PDB file of C-alpha atoms in Angstrom:
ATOM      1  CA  UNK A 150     -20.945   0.348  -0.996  1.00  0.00           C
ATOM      2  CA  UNK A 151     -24.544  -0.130  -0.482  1.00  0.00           C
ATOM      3  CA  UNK A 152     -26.834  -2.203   2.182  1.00  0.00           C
ATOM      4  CA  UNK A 153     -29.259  -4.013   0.961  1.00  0.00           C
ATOM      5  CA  UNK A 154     -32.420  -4.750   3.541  1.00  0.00           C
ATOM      6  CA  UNK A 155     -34.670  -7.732   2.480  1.00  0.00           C
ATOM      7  CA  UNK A 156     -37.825  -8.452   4.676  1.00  0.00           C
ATOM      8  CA  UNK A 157     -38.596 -11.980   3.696  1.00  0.00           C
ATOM      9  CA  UNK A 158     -40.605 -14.889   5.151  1.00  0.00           C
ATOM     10  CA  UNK A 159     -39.497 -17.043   8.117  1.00  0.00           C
ATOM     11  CA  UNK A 160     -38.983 -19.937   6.423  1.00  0.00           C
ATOM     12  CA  UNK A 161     -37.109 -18.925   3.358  1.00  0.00           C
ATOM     13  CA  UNK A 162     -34.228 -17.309   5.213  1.00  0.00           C
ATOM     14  CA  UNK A 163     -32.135 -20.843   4.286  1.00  0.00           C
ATOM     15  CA  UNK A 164     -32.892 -20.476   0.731  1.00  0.00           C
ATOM     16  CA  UNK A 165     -31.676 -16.855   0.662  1.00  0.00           C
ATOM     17  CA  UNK A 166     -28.281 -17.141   3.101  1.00  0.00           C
ATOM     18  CA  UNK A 167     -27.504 -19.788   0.605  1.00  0.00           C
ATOM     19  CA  UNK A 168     -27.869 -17.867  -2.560  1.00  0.00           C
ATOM     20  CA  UNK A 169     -25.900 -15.158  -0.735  1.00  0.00           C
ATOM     21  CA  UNK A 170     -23.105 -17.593   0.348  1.00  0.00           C
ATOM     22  CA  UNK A 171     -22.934 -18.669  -3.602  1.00  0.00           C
ATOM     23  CA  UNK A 172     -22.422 -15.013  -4.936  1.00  0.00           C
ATOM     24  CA  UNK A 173     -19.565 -14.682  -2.309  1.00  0.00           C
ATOM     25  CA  UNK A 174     -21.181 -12.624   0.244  1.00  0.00           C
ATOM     26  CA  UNK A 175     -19.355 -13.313   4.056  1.00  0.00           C
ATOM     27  CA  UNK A 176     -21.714 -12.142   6.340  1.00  0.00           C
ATOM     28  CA  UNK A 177     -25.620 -11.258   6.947  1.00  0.00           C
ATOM     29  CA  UNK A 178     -27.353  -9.515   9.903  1.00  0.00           C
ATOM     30  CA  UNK A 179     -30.791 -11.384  10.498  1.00  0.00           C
ATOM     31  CA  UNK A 180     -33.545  -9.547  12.836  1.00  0.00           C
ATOM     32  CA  UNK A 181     -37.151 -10.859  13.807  1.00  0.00           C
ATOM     33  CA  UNK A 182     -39.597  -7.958  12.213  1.00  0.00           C
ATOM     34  CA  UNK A 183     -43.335  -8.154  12.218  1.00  0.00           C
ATOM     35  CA  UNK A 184     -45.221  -6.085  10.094  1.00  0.00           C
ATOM     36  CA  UNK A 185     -47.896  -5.984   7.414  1.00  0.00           C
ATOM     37  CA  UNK A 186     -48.462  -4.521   3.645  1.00  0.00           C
ATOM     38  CA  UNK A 187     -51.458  -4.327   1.211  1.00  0.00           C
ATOM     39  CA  UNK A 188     -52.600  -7.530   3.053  1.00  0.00           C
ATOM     40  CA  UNK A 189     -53.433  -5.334   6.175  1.00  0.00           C
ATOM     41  CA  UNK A 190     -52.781  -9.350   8.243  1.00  0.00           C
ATOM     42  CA  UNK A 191     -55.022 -11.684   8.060  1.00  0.00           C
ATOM     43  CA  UNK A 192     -57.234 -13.223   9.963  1.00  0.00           C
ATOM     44  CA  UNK A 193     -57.179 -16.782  11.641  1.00  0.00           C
ATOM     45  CA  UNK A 194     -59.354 -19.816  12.922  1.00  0.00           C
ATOM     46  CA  UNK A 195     -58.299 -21.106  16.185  1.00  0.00           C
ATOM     47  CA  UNK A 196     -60.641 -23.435  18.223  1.00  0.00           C
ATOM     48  CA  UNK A 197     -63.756 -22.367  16.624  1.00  0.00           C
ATOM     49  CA  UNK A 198     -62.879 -18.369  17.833  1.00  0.00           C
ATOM     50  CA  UNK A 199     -61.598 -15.949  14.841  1.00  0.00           C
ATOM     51  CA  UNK A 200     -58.771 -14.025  15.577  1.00  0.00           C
ATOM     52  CA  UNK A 201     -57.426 -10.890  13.253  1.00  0.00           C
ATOM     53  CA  UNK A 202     -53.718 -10.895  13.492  1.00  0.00           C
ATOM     54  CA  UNK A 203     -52.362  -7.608  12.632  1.00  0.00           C
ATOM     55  CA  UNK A 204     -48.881  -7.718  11.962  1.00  0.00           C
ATOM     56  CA  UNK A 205     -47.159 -10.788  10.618  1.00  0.00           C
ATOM     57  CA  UNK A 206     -43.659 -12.318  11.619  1.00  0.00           C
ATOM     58  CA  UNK A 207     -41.234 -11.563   9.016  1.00  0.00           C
ATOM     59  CA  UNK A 208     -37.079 -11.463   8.714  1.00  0.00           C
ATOM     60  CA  UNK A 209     -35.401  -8.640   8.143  1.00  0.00           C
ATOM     61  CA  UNK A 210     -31.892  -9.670   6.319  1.00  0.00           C
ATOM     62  CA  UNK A 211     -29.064  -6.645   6.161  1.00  0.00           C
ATOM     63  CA  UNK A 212     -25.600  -7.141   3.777  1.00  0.00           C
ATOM     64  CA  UNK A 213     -23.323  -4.655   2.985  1.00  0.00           C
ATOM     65  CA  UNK A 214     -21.746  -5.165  -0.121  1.00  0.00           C
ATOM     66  CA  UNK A 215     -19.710  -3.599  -3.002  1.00  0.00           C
ATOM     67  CA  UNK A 216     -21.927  -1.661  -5.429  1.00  0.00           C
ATOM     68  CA  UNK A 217     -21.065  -3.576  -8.147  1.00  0.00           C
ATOM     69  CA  UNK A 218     -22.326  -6.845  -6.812  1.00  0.00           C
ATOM     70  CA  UNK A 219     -25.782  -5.130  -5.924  1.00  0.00           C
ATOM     71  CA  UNK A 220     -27.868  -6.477  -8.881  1.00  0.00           C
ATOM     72  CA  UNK A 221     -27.102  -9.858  -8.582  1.00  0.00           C
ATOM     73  CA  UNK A 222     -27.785  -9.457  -4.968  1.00  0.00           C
ATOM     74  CA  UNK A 223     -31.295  -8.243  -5.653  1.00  0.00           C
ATOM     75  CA  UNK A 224     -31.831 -11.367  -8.252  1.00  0.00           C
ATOM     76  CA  UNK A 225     -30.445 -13.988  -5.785  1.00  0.00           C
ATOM     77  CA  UNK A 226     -32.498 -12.729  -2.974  1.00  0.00           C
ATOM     78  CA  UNK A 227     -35.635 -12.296  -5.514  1.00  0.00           C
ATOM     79  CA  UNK A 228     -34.773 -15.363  -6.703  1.00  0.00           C
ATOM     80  CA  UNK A 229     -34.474 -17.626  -3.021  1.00  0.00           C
ATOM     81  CA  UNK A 230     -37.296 -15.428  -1.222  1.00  0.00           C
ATOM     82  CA  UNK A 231     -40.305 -15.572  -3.854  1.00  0.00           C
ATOM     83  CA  UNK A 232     -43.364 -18.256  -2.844  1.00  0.00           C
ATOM     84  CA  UNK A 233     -45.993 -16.081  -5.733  1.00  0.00           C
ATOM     85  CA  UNK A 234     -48.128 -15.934  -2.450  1.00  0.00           C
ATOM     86  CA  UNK A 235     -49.191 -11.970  -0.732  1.00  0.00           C
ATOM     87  CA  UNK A 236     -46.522 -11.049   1.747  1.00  0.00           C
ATOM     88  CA  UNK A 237     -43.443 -12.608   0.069  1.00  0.00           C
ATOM     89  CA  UNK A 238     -41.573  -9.303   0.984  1.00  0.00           C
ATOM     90  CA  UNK A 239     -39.309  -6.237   0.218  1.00  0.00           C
ATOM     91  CA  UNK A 240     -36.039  -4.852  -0.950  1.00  0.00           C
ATOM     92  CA  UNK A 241     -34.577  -2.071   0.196  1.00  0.00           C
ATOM     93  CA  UNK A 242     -30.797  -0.231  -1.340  1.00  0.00           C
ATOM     94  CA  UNK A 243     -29.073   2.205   1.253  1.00  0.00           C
ATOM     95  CA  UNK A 244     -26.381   4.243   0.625  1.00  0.00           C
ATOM     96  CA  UNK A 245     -23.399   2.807   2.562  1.00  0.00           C
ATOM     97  CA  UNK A 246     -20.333   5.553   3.569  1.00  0.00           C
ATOM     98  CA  UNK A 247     -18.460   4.000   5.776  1.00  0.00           C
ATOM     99  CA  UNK A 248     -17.703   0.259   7.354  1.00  0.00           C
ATOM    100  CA  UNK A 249     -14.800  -0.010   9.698  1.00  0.00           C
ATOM    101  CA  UNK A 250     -13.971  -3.724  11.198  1.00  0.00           C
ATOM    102  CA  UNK A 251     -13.503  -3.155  14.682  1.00  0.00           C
ATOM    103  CA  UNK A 252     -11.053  -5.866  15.015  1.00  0.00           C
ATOM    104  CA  UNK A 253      -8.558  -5.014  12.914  1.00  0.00           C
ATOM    105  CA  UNK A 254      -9.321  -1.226  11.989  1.00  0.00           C
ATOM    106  CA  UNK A 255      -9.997  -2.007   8.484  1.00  0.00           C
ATOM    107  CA  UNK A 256     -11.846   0.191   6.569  1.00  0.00           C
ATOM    108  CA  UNK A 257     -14.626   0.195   3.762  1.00  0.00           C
ATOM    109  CA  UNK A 258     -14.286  -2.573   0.894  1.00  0.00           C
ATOM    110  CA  UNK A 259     -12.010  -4.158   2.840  1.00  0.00           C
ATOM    111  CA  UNK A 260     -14.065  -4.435   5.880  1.00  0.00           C
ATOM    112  CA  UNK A 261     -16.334  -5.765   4.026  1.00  0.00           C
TER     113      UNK A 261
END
C-alpha cells in the first residue's frame, strides 16, 4: 500500500476527485496548503500598490491505495491537475504499513 500526496491548484481539485472516483478510488483527504516552488510567489497589483505574495494557496490531496493501482493514480492525477502554467504542483509516493478502519477493525487492503 502506498499514499500518494498531490499538491495541486485550488480550482482543479474537481477535475482530479473525478478522475480518482473513475479509477475506483473511495476516499480522499483534502487540506488547504500554501506554499511556493521555483516561482519563489509572485507578485500582485492591487489598487495601484504592488504587493509580493510569498506563499501561494494550494491543495494538498492524500489517497491510500493498493500498490498496484499507483501508476494509474499518478497519470489520472497528472492528467486532471496539469494547466502547462508555473505552479501546477507535485506528487509525492509514501510507503504505507498499516491502515486499520476504526469502525469495523478492518485492516490494510481491506480498510482501504
Amino acid at each position: 500500500m502506498k499514499i500518494v500526496m498531490a499538491v495541486i491548484k485550488p480550482f482543479k481539485l474537481e477535475e482530479v476527485r473525478d478522475a480518482l472516483t473513475s479509477l475506483g478510488v473511495h476516499g480522499l483527504t483534502v487540506t488547504e496548503v500554501k506554499g511556493y516552488g521555483r516561482q519563489k510567489g509572485h507578485t500582485e497589483i492591487y489598487r495601484g500598490a504592488e504587493y509580493a505574495v510569498s506563499f501561494l494557496p494550494k491543495l494538498k490531496i492524500e489517497v491510500a491505495v493498493p500498490t498496484e493501482i499507483v501508476p494509474k493514480v499518478i497519470e489520472a492525477i497528472t492528467a486532471a491537475a496539469r494547466t502547462g502554467q508555473i505552479g501546477d504542483g507535485k506528487i509525492f509516493v509514501v510507503p504505507l504499513e498499516k491502515a486499520v478502519r476504526i469502525r469495523t477493525g478492518e485492516a490494510d487492503a481491506d480498510a482501504l
